[in-house]
Tab-separated table of C-alpha atoms in Angstrom:
chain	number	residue	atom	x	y	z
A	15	UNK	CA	-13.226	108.803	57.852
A	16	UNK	CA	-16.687	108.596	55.834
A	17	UNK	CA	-14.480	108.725	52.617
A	18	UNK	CA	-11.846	106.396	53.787
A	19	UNK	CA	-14.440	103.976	54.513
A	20	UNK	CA	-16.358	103.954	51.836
A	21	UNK	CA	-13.018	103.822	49.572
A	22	UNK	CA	-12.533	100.971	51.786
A	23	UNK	CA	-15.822	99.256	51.262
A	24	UNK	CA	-15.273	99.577	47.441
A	25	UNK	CA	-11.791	97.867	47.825
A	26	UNK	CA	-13.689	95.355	49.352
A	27	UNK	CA	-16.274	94.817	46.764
A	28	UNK	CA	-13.596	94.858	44.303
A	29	UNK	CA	-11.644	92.035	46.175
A	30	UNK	CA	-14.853	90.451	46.690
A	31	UNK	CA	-16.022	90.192	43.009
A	32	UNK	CA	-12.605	89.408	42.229
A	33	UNK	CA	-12.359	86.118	44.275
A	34	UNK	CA	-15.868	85.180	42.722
A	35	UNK	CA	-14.481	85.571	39.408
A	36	UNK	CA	-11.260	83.526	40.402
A	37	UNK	CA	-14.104	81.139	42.285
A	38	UNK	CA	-15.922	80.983	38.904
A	39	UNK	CA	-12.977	79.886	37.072
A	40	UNK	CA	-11.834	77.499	39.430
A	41	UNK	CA	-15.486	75.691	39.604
A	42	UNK	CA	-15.137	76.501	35.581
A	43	UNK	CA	-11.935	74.806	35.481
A	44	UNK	CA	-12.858	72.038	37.778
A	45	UNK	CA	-15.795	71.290	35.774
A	46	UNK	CA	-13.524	71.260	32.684
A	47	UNK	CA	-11.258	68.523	34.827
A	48	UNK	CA	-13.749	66.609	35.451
A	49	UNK	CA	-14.799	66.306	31.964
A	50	UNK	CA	-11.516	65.393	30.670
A	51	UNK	CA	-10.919	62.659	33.289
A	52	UNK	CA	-14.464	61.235	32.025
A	53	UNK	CA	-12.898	61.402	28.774
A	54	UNK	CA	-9.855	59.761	29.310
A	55	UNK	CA	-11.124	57.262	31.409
A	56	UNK	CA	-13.997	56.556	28.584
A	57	UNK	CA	-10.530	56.353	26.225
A	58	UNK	CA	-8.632	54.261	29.001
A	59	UNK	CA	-11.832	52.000	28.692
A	60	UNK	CA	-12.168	52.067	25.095
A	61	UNK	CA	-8.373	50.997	24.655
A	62	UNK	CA	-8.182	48.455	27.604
A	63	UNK	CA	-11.382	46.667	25.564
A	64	UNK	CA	-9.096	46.878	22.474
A	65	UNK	CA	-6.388	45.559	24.193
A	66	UNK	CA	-8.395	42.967	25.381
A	67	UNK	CA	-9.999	41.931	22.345
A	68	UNK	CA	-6.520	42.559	20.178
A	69	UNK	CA	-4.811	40.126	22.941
A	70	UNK	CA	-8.038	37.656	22.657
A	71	UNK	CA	-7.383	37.505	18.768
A	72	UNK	CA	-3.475	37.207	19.267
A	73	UNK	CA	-4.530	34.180	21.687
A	74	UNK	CA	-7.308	32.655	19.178
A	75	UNK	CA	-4.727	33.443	16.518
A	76	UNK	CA	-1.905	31.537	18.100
A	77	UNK	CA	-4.228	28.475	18.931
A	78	UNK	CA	-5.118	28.227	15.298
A	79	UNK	CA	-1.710	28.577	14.519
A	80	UNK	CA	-1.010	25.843	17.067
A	81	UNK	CA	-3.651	23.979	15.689
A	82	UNK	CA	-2.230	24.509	11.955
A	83	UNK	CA	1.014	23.472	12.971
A	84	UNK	CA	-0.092	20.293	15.113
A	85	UNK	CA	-2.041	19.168	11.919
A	86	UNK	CA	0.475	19.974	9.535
A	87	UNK	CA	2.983	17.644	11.902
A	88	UNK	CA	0.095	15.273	11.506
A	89	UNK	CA	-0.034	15.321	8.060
A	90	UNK	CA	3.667	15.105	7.197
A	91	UNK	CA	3.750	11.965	10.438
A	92	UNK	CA	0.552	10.155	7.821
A	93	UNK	CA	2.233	10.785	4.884
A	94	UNK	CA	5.538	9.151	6.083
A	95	UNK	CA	3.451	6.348	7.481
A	96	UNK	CA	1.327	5.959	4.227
A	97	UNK	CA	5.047	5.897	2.029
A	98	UNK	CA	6.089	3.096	4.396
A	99	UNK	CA	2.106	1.334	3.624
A	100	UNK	CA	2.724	2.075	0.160
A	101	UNK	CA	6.688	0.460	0.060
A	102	UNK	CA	5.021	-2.536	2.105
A	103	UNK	CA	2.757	-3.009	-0.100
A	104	UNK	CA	4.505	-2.985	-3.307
A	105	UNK	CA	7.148	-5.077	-1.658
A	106	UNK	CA	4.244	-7.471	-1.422
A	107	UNK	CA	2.898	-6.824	-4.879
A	108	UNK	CA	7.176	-7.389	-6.041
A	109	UNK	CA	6.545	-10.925	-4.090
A	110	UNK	CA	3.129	-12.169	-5.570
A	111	UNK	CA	5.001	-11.243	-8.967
A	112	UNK	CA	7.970	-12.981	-8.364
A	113	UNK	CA	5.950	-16.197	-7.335
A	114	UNK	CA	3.590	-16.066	-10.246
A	115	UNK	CA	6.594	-16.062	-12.664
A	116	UNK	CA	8.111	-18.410	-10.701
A	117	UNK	CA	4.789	-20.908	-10.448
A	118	UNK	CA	4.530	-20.077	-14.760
A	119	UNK	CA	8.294	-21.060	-15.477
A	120	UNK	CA	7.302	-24.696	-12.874
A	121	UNK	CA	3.687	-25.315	-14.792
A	122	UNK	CA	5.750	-24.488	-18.485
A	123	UNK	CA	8.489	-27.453	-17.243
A	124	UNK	CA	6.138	-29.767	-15.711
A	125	UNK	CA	3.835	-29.903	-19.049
A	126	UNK	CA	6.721	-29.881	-20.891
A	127	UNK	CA	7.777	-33.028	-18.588
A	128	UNK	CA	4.495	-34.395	-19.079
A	129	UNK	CA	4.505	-33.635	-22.751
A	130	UNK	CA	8.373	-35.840	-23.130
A	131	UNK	CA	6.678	-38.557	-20.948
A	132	UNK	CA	3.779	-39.058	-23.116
A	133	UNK	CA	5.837	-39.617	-26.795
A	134	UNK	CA	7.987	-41.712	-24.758
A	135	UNK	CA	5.283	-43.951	-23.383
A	136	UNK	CA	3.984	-43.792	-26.881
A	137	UNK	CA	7.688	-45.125	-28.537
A	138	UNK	CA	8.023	-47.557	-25.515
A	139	UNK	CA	4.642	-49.491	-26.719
A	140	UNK	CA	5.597	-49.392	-30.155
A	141	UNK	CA	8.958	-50.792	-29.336
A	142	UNK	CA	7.308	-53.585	-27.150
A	143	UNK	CA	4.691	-54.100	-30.151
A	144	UNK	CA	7.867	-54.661	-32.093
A	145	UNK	CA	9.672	-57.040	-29.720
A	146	UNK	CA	7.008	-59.276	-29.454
A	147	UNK	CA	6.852	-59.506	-32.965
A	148	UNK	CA	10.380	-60.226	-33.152
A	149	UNK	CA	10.204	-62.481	-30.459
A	150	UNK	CA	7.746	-64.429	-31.839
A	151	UNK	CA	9.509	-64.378	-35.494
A	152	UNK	CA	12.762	-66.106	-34.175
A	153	UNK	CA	10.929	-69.727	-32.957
A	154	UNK	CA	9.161	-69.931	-36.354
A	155	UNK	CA	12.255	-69.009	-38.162
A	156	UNK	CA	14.254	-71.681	-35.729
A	157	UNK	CA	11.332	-74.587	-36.869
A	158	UNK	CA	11.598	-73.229	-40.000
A	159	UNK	CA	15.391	-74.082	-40.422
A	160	UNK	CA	15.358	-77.326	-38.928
A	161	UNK	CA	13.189	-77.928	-41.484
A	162	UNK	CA	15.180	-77.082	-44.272
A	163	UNK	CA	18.233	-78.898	-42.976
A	164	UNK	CA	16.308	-81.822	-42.177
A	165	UNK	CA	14.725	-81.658	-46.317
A	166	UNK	CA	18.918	-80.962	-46.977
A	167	UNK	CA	18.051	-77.469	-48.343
A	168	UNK	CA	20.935	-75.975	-47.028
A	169	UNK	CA	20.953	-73.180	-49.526
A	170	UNK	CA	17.233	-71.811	-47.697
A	171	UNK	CA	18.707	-72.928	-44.067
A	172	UNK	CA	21.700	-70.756	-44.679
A	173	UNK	CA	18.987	-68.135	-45.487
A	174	UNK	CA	17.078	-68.478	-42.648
A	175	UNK	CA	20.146	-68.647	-40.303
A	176	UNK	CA	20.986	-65.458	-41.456
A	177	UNK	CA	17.612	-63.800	-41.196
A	178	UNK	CA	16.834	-65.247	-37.572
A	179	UNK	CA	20.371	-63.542	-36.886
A	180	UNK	CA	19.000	-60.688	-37.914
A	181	UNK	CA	15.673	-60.676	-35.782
A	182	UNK	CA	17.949	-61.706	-33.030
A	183	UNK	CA	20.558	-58.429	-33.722
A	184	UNK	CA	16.762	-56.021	-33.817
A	185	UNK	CA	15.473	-58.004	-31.125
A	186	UNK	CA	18.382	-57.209	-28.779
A	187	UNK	CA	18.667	-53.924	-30.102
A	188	UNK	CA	15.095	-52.671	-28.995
A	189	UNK	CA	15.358	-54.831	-25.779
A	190	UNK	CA	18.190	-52.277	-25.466
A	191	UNK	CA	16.526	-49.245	-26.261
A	192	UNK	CA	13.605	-50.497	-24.230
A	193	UNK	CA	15.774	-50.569	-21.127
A	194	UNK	CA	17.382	-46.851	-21.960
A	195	UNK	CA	13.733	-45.637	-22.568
A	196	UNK	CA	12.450	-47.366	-19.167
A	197	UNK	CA	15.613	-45.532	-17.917
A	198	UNK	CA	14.239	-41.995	-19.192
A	199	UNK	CA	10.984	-42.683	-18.503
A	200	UNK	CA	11.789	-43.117	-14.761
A	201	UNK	CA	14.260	-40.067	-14.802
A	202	UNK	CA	11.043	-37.936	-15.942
A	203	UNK	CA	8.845	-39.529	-14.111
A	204	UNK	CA	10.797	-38.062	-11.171
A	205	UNK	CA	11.443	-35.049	-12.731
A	206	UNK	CA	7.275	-34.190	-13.136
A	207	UNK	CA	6.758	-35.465	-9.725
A	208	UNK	CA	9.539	-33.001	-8.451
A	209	UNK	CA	7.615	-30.492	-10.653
A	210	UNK	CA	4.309	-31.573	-9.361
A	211	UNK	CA	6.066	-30.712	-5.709
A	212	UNK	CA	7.423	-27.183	-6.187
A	213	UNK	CA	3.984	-26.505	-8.620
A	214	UNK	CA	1.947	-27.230	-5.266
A	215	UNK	CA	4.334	-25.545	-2.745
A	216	UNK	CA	4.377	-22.225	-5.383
A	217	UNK	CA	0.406	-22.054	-5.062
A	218	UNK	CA	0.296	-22.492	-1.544
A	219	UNK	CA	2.836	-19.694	-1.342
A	220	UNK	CA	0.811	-17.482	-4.182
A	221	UNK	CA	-2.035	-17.794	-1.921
A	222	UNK	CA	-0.654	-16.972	1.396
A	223	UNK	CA	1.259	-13.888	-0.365
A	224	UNK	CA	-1.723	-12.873	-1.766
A	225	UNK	CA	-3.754	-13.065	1.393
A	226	UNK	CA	-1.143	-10.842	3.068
A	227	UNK	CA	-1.379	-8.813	0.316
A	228	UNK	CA	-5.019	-8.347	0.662
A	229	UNK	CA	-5.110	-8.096	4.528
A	230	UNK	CA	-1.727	-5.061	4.178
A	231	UNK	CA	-4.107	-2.994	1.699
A	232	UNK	CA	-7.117	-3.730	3.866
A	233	UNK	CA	-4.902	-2.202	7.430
A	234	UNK	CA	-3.644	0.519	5.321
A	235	UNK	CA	-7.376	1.861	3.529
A	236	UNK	CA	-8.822	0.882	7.228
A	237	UNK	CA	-6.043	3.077	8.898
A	238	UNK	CA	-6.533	6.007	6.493
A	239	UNK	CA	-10.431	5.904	6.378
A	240	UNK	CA	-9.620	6.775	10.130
A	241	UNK	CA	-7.230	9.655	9.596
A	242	UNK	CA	-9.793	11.299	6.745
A	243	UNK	CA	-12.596	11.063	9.427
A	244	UNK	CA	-10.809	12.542	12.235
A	245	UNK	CA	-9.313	15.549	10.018
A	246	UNK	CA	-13.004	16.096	8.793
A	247	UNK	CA	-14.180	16.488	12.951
A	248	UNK	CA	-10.992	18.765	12.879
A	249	UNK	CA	-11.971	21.219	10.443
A	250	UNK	CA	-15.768	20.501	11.748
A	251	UNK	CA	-14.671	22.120	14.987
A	252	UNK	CA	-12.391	25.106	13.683
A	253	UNK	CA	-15.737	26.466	11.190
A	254	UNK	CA	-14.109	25.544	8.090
A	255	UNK	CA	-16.685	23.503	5.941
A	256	UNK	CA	-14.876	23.345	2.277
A	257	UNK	CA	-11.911	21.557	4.120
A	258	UNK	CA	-14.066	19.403	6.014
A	259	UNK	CA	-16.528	18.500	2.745
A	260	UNK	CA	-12.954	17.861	0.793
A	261	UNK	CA	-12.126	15.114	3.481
A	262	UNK	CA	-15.258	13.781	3.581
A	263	UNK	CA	-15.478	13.488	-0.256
A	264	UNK	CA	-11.879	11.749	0.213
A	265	UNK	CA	-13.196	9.065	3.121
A	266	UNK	CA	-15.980	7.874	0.967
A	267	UNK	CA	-13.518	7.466	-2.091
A	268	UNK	CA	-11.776	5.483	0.333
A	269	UNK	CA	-14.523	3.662	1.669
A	270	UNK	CA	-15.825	2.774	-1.846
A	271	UNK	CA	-12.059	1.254	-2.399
């Protein structure tokens, strides 16, 4: 019995240092679990910040592509706008052009007119110069010939006849001409006042045109002094100073202009 029990208090020893051991390794490997769950929940933390950041630079990047893509719109919207400024104001330009040549060809006629009225003025005094002359040959003439028939000296009244016929014939003829002339003087006369008319009414229109033209470039350099400022703000705000020192450089040129 002795025996028996001590083989049995061996037995138990042995089934007693066994379960440590297995105790050991189980603490062992329960330490060993703890440590990896620290370590993967260090990892789960370290990728969840990742994540997090990765998604906050998706996010930033998308809003700056947002941003890109609003501005670009912008951009193309202005530069439509601006072609329609710039057709306007050529249009305008096309006008003030048109008028000038127009107000040229209407100052060339009028002088002209002016020009035609002046030699005829000048051969209409001449020709009255004349017909006075005339007219004031043909009573001396007349005395003259009664003269000559009274002394019987036919031969020099058949002379004078003749000649005061002739003074008559040029007197009638530039009394003629005189009334023709007066005709064309009146005709031009008309003519350079009609000239006078349009010359006035072409200025006034120059002037108006070229107000409007000044007040369309004015709206558009006003408008697009606006634009360069607020894309300047723009790239201001998103960090990015050589875009926002080119539009500045850009609004002052405009400014200056």
């Amino acid at each position: 019995k002795k025996r028996k029990l001590e083989e049995h208090q061996q037995l138990c020893a042995l089934r007693e240092a066994d379960c440590n051991a297995r105790q050991a390794a189980v603490a062992a490997a329960q330490e060993d679990l703890k440590a990896q769950r620290a370590h993967t929940k260090a990892q789960h933390t370290s990728v969840v910040a990742a994540v997090e950041e990765a998604e906050l630079r998706v996010m930033a990047t998308r809003q700056s592509a947002q941003q890109w893509t609003a501005q670009v719109k912008e951009l193309e919207d202005n530069a439509a706008r601006r072609r329609v400024m710039v057709e306007e104001e050529e249009a305008a330009l096309c006008a003030i052009s048109g008028v000038r040549e127009s107000l040229g060809e209407v100052v060339s006629v009028k002088e002209s007119t002016a020009q035609k009225m002046l030699v005829l003025q000048q051969h209409v005094s001449r020709c009255r110069a004349q017909l006075a002359s005339l007219s004031a040959q043909v009573p001396e003439l007349e005395e003259h010939k009664k003269l000559a028939v009274l002394s019987k000296n036919f031969k020099d009244a058949a002379r004078l006849s003749a000649d005061m016929k002739g003074l008559v014939a040029q007197r009638d003829a530039l009394a003629l001409a005189l009334t023709s002339d007066h005709d064309k003087l009146q005709e031009l006369s008309a003519a350079f006042t009609q000239h006078a008319a349009q010359q006035a009414l072409l200025s006034a229109q120059l002037k108006a045109s070229e107000r409007g033209a000044g007040a369309l470039r004015l709206k558009c350099l006003r408008w697009w002094c606006g634009n360069l400022a607020r894309f300047g703000e723009q790239a201001h705000v998103r960090g990015d100073v050589e875009a926002a020192r080119e539009w500045g450089e850009q609004k002052s040129m405009c400014e200056i202009e």
